mmCIF file of C-alpha atoms in Angstrom:
data_model
loop_
_atom_site.group_PDB
_atom_site.id
_atom_site.type_symbol
_atom_site.label_atom_id
_atom_site.label_comp_id
_atom_site.label_asym_id
_atom_site.label_seq_id
_atom_site.Cartn_x
_atom_site.Cartn_y
_atom_site.Cartn_z
ATOM 1 C CA UNK A 1 -32.345 8.141 11.855
ATOM 2 C CA UNK A 2 -29.746 6.768 9.673
ATOM 3 C CA UNK A 3 -30.416 5.590 6.377
ATOM 4 C CA UNK A 4 -28.360 2.797 4.741
ATOM 5 C CA UNK A 5 -29.450 1.070 1.398
ATOM 6 C CA UNK A 6 -29.003 -1.763 -0.263
ATOM 7 C CA UNK A 7 -29.398 -2.542 -4.016
ATOM 8 C CA UNK A 8 -30.175 -5.012 -5.580
ATOM 9 C CA UNK A 9 -32.894 -5.649 -3.536
ATOM 10 C CA UNK A 10 -33.251 -9.023 -5.250
ATOM 11 C CA UNK A 11 -31.356 -10.607 -7.984
ATOM 12 C CA UNK A 12 -31.582 -13.903 -9.707
ATOM 13 C CA UNK A 13 -28.624 -15.325 -11.178
ATOM 14 C CA UNK A 14 -27.150 -18.575 -13.155
ATOM 15 C CA UNK A 15 -24.853 -20.641 -11.367
ATOM 16 C CA UNK A 16 -21.064 -19.728 -11.949
ATOM 17 C CA UNK A 17 -21.682 -15.911 -12.904
ATOM 18 C CA UNK A 18 -20.892 -13.126 -10.557
ATOM 19 C CA UNK A 19 -23.147 -11.047 -8.349
ATOM 20 C CA UNK A 20 -22.428 -7.297 -6.967
ATOM 21 C CA UNK A 21 -24.122 -5.711 -3.891
ATOM 22 C CA UNK A 22 -24.151 -2.458 -3.130
ATOM 23 C CA UNK A 23 -24.021 -1.209 0.192
ATOM 24 C CA UNK A 24 -24.387 2.681 1.304
ATOM 25 C CA UNK A 25 -24.768 4.672 4.128
ATOM 26 C CA UNK A 26 -27.365 7.261 2.892
ATOM 27 C CA UNK A 27 -26.762 10.424 5.526
ATOM 28 C CA UNK A 28 -23.695 9.433 7.315
ATOM 29 C CA UNK A 29 -20.340 8.585 7.071
ATOM 30 C CA UNK A 30 -18.930 4.556 8.282
ATOM 31 C CA UNK A 31 -15.611 4.162 8.844
ATOM 32 C CA UNK A 32 -16.780 0.372 9.174
ATOM 33 C CA UNK A 33 -19.293 -1.503 7.636
ATOM 34 C CA UNK A 34 -20.762 -5.415 8.278
ATOM 35 C CA UNK A 35 -22.003 -7.981 6.169
ATOM 36 C CA UNK A 36 -24.169 -10.482 7.392
ATOM 37 C CA UNK A 37 -25.838 -13.696 5.323
ATOM 38 C CA UNK A 38 -29.179 -15.012 6.881
ATOM 39 C CA UNK A 39 -30.693 -18.527 6.089
ATOM 40 C CA UNK A 40 -34.318 -19.178 6.511
ATOM 41 C CA UNK A 41 -36.314 -18.215 10.073
ATOM 42 C CA UNK A 42 -32.042 -18.084 11.595
ATOM 43 C CA UNK A 43 -30.214 -15.135 13.154
ATOM 44 C CA UNK A 44 -27.735 -13.145 11.183
ATOM 45 C CA UNK A 45 -24.448 -15.115 10.648
ATOM 46 C CA UNK A 46 -21.530 -12.091 10.571
ATOM 47 C CA UNK A 47 -19.573 -12.567 6.948
ATOM 48 C CA UNK A 48 -17.381 -10.066 7.407
ATOM 49 C CA UNK A 49 -15.960 -6.336 9.116
ATOM 50 C CA UNK A 50 -15.285 -3.953 6.130
ATOM 51 C CA UNK A 51 -12.919 -1.272 6.742
ATOM 52 C CA UNK A 52 -12.749 2.352 4.921
ATOM 53 C CA UNK A 53 -9.293 1.802 2.649
ATOM 54 C CA UNK A 54 -8.085 -1.386 4.077
ATOM 55 C CA UNK A 55 -8.837 -5.161 3.849
ATOM 56 C CA UNK A 56 -11.592 -6.540 4.969
ATOM 57 C CA UNK A 57 -11.871 -8.667 7.804
ATOM 58 C CA UNK A 58 -13.643 -12.211 6.893
ATOM 59 C CA UNK A 59 -14.919 -14.443 10.193
ATOM 60 C CA UNK A 60 -14.088 -18.287 10.217
ATOM 61 C CA UNK A 61 -15.263 -20.260 7.254
ATOM 62 C CA UNK A 62 -16.101 -17.445 5.460
ATOM 63 C CA UNK A 63 -14.192 -17.794 1.641
ATOM 64 C CA UNK A 64 -12.533 -14.477 0.797
ATOM 65 C CA UNK A 65 -11.990 -15.164 -2.164
ATOM 66 C CA UNK A 66 -15.566 -15.987 -3.441
ATOM 67 C CA UNK A 67 -16.776 -13.339 -0.926
ATOM 68 C CA UNK A 68 -15.003 -10.144 -2.507
ATOM 69 C CA UNK A 69 -15.751 -7.325 -0.182
ATOM 70 C CA UNK A 70 -14.277 -3.667 -1.098
ATOM 71 C CA UNK A 71 -14.892 -0.433 0.727
ATOM 72 C CA UNK A 72 -13.782 2.230 -1.343
ATOM 73 C CA UNK A 73 -15.429 5.294 0.629
ATOM 74 C CA UNK A 74 -16.889 6.327 3.606
ATOM 75 C CA UNK A 75 -20.498 5.671 2.423
ATOM 76 C CA UNK A 76 -20.437 2.681 0.021
ATOM 77 C CA UNK A 77 -19.195 -1.177 0.713
ATOM 78 C CA UNK A 78 -19.951 -3.446 -1.833
ATOM 79 C CA UNK A 79 -20.107 -7.597 -1.661
ATOM 80 C CA UNK A 80 -19.475 -9.551 -4.910
ATOM 81 C CA UNK A 81 -20.435 -13.206 -4.471
ATOM 82 C CA UNK A 82 -17.701 -14.897 -7.381
ATOM 83 C CA UNK A 83 -18.722 -17.559 -9.089
ATOM 84 C CA UNK A 84 -22.262 -18.337 -7.399
ATOM 85 C CA UNK A 85 -24.004 -22.019 -6.551
ATOM 86 C CA UNK A 86 -27.065 -22.576 -5.636
ATOM 87 C CA UNK A 87 -25.714 -23.049 -1.767
ATOM 88 C CA UNK A 88 -24.767 -19.273 -2.111
ATOM 89 C CA UNK A 89 -28.346 -18.784 -2.587
ATOM 90 C CA UNK A 90 -29.492 -16.797 0.924
ATOM 91 C CA UNK A 91 -30.526 -12.930 2.307
ATOM 92 C CA UNK A 92 -27.512 -11.406 2.604
ATOM 93 C CA UNK A 93 -27.525 -7.919 4.629
ATOM 94 C CA UNK A 94 -25.161 -5.394 5.351
ATOM 95 C CA UNK A 95 -24.829 -2.714 8.344
ATOM 96 C CA UNK A 96 -22.795 0.732 8.518
ATOM 97 C CA UNK A 97 -21.504 1.793 12.041
ATOM 98 C CA UNK A 98 -22.140 5.578 12.828
ATOM 99 C CA UNK A 99 -19.626 6.695 15.009
ATOM 100 C CA UNK A 100 -21.518 9.434 16.568
ATOM 101 C CA UNK A 101 -24.498 7.239 17.764
ATOM 102 C CA UNK A 102 -22.403 4.415 18.309
ATOM 103 C CA UNK A 103 -25.138 2.200 16.160
ATOM 104 C CA UNK A 104 -25.347 -0.235 13.536
ATOM 105 C CA UNK A 105 -27.737 0.519 10.878
ATOM 106 C CA UNK A 106 -28.934 -2.207 8.672
ATOM 107 C CA UNK A 107 -29.480 -2.479 5.275
ATOM 108 C CA UNK A 108 -33.275 -3.556 3.597
ATOM 109 C CA UNK A 109 -31.074 -6.830 2.514
ATOM 110 C CA UNK A 110 -30.606 -8.217 -0.966
ATOM 111 C CA UNK A 111 -32.036 -11.628 -1.816
ATOM 112 C CA UNK A 112 -29.745 -14.088 -4.119
ATOM 113 C CA UNK A 113 -31.274 -17.090 -5.841
ATOM 114 C CA UNK A 114 -28.684 -18.688 -7.942
ATOM 115 C CA UNK A 115 -30.150 -21.479 -10.329
ATOM 116 C CA UNK B 1 -16.248 -12.474 23.887
ATOM 117 C CA UNK B 2 -20.125 -11.870 23.983
ATOM 118 C CA UNK B 3 -23.208 -14.674 23.697
ATOM 119 C CA UNK B 4 -26.641 -13.448 23.834
ATOM 120 C CA UNK B 5 -29.741 -16.261 24.894
ATOM 121 C CA UNK B 6 -33.448 -15.520 23.521
ATOM 122 C CA UNK B 7 -34.870 -18.443 24.877
ATOM 123 C CA UNK B 8 -38.519 -18.312 23.390
ATOM 124 C CA UNK B 9 -38.131 -18.784 19.636
ATOM 125 C CA UNK B 10 -41.853 -18.053 19.179
ATOM 126 C CA UNK B 11 -43.731 -15.892 21.198
ATOM 127 C CA UNK B 12 -48.035 -16.415 19.829
ATOM 128 C CA UNK B 13 -50.009 -13.296 21.611
ATOM 129 C CA UNK B 14 -53.479 -12.014 21.153
ATOM 130 C CA UNK B 15 -54.185 -8.314 20.067
ATOM 131 C CA UNK B 16 -54.257 -5.762 22.733
ATOM 132 C CA UNK B 17 -52.373 -8.291 25.374
ATOM 133 C CA UNK B 18 -49.193 -7.645 26.843
ATOM 134 C CA UNK B 19 -46.036 -8.838 25.718
ATOM 135 C CA UNK B 20 -42.748 -9.885 27.213
ATOM 136 C CA UNK B 21 -39.633 -11.254 25.158
ATOM 137 C CA UNK B 22 -36.897 -12.093 26.794
ATOM 138 C CA UNK B 23 -33.059 -11.904 26.201
ATOM 139 C CA UNK B 24 -30.140 -12.968 28.717
ATOM 140 C CA UNK B 25 -26.703 -12.187 27.604
ATOM 141 C CA UNK B 26 -23.328 -12.795 29.395
ATOM 142 C CA UNK B 27 -19.929 -10.770 28.816
ATOM 143 C CA UNK B 28 -16.608 -10.302 30.462
ATOM 144 C CA UNK B 29 -16.922 -6.695 29.948
ATOM 145 C CA UNK B 30 -19.535 -3.619 29.731
ATOM 146 C CA UNK B 31 -21.718 -4.151 27.276
ATOM 147 C CA UNK B 32 -24.374 -1.811 25.073
ATOM 148 C CA UNK B 33 -28.045 -3.676 24.153
ATOM 149 C CA UNK B 34 -30.146 -3.312 21.710
ATOM 150 C CA UNK B 35 -33.382 -4.579 20.282
ATOM 151 C CA UNK B 36 -33.857 -5.121 16.053
ATOM 152 C CA UNK B 37 -37.160 -5.687 14.583
ATOM 153 C CA UNK B 38 -37.138 -7.794 11.366
ATOM 154 C CA UNK B 39 -39.897 -7.546 8.910
ATOM 155 C CA UNK B 40 -40.382 -10.351 6.502
ATOM 156 C CA UNK B 41 -38.220 -9.974 3.817
ATOM 157 C CA UNK B 42 -36.839 -6.672 5.390
ATOM 158 C CA UNK B 43 -33.690 -5.908 7.221
ATOM 159 C CA UNK B 44 -33.368 -5.338 10.817
ATOM 160 C CA UNK B 45 -34.770 -1.993 12.240
ATOM 161 C CA UNK B 46 -33.695 -0.633 15.452
ATOM 162 C CA UNK B 47 -36.208 -0.478 18.153
ATOM 163 C CA UNK B 48 -34.111 0.639 20.842
ATOM 164 C CA UNK B 49 -30.999 0.777 22.722
ATOM 165 C CA UNK B 50 -29.284 1.080 26.117
ATOM 166 C CA UNK B 51 -26.219 2.457 25.734
ATOM 167 C CA UNK B 52 -25.753 4.133 29.251
ATOM 168 C CA UNK B 53 -27.831 6.090 31.769
ATOM 169 C CA UNK B 54 -31.377 5.325 32.646
ATOM 170 C CA UNK B 55 -31.859 1.796 32.625
ATOM 171 C CA UNK B 56 -35.582 1.828 31.053
ATOM 172 C CA UNK B 57 -35.167 2.433 27.473
ATOM 173 C CA UNK B 58 -38.369 2.984 25.332
ATOM 174 C CA UNK B 59 -39.148 2.733 21.307
ATOM 175 C CA UNK B 60 -41.209 5.208 19.557
ATOM 176 C CA UNK B 61 -43.994 2.594 19.162
ATOM 177 C CA UNK B 62 -44.940 2.068 22.617
ATOM 178 C CA UNK B 63 -42.265 -0.802 23.330
ATOM 179 C CA UNK B 64 -39.939 -0.980 26.367
ATOM 180 C CA UNK B 65 -36.862 -3.051 27.785
ATOM 181 C CA UNK B 66 -34.895 -2.360 31.372
ATOM 182 C CA UNK B 67 -31.336 -3.190 31.538
ATOM 183 C CA UNK B 68 -31.194 -5.414 34.196
ATOM 184 C CA UNK B 69 -27.160 -5.796 35.394
ATOM 185 C CA UNK B 70 -27.641 -8.127 38.151
ATOM 186 C CA UNK B 71 -29.783 -10.445 36.211
ATOM 187 C CA UNK B 72 -27.984 -9.780 32.621
ATOM 188 C CA UNK B 73 -30.980 -9.231 31.376
ATOM 189 C CA UNK B 74 -32.491 -7.024 28.603
ATOM 190 C CA UNK B 75 -36.004 -8.149 28.325
ATOM 191 C CA UNK B 76 -38.545 -6.072 25.577
ATOM 192 C CA UNK B 77 -42.206 -5.781 26.788
ATOM 193 C CA UNK B 78 -45.286 -4.059 25.423
ATOM 194 C CA UNK B 79 -48.246 -3.308 27.171
ATOM 195 C CA UNK B 80 -51.388 -3.954 24.361
ATOM 196 C CA UNK B 81 -49.833 -5.093 21.382
ATOM 197 C CA UNK B 82 -51.101 -4.720 17.970
ATOM 198 C CA UNK B 83 -51.520 -7.113 14.774
ATOM 199 C CA UNK B 84 -48.365 -4.823 12.921
ATOM 200 C CA UNK B 85 -45.913 -5.732 15.853
ATOM 201 C CA UNK B 86 -45.895 -9.311 14.206
ATOM 202 C CA UNK B 87 -42.480 -9.240 13.190
ATOM 203 C CA UNK B 88 -39.288 -11.310 13.761
ATOM 204 C CA UNK B 89 -37.154 -9.720 17.546
ATOM 205 C CA UNK B 90 -33.370 -10.028 17.633
ATOM 206 C CA UNK B 91 -32.050 -9.098 20.951
ATOM 207 C CA UNK B 92 -27.858 -7.864 20.449
ATOM 208 C CA UNK B 93 -24.932 -6.633 22.143
ATOM 209 C CA UNK B 94 -21.625 -5.920 21.809
ATOM 210 C CA UNK B 95 -18.679 -4.369 24.063
ATOM 211 C CA UNK B 96 -18.596 -0.514 25.175
ATOM 212 C CA UNK B 97 -15.131 -0.033 24.821
ATOM 213 C CA UNK B 98 -12.885 0.309 21.834
ATOM 214 C CA UNK B 99 -14.483 1.038 18.307
ATOM 215 C CA UNK B 100 -17.218 -0.378 15.777
ATOM 216 C CA UNK B 101 -17.275 -3.434 18.081
ATOM 217 C CA UNK B 102 -19.162 -6.181 16.090
ATOM 218 C CA UNK B 103 -22.501 -7.253 16.950
ATOM 219 C CA UNK B 104 -23.081 -10.353 18.653
ATOM 220 C CA UNK B 105 -27.085 -11.640 18.341
ATOM 221 C CA UNK B 106 -29.620 -13.887 19.869
ATOM 222 C CA UNK B 107 -31.527 -16.518 17.605
ATOM 223 C CA UNK B 108 -34.252 -14.382 17.184
ATOM 224 C CA UNK B 109 -38.026 -14.667 18.688
ATOM 225 C CA UNK B 110 -40.881 -15.095 16.352
ATOM 226 C CA UNK B 111 -43.720 -13.028 17.330
ATOM 227 C CA UNK B 112 -46.969 -13.174 16.407
ATOM 228 C CA UNK B 113 -50.471 -11.357 17.631
ATOM 229 C CA UNK B 114 -53.357 -12.906 16.582
ATOM 230 C CA UNK B 115 -56.747 -11.455 16.198
#
């Protein structure tokens, strides 16, 4: 099946620093990738939709200047949390859309803890 | 726009007993339906999906779900559960037309299999 990787799997950083999370589709090309945030014992909240070669589309309430998304190639999208604060601590999950199977495949997630 | 309702937030069940996780959806257009499973501190794994054809779909580990258009349901069932099935299960829906349509998730159901 299609595989999506995320790196790092967990990160701890100081308040005010920036953190970059990578999302890769390993065996298929993904023109569209999605970034989600998940709070403990809750469902996934879509943050933004990332299209290769164009600007990301952010959901209402998500600060685009704080959560920078770059989709530079058909297999890589990055999410940068700028000037992170403790309230940004969360589980971030990416997914990549496979047009061949019309299915989203999810990465294993990145646990961000901001001290 | 679509919405998904998972009425049961928690389902405890004894090992080798049958289980049903309920999922109802609403949509003004034709939809594709998905069940994802999430183990602790991991991303989502696709369990099974309905795109078209037979309304009964099966996974490799014994789960099955039936698309019922008249009742707008896509309940997940397994005749005999194992301890290893303990996880969070998410039902998701998306429109079947257009490209790279985003998923809408239910709130999740925590399945706990007891020995």
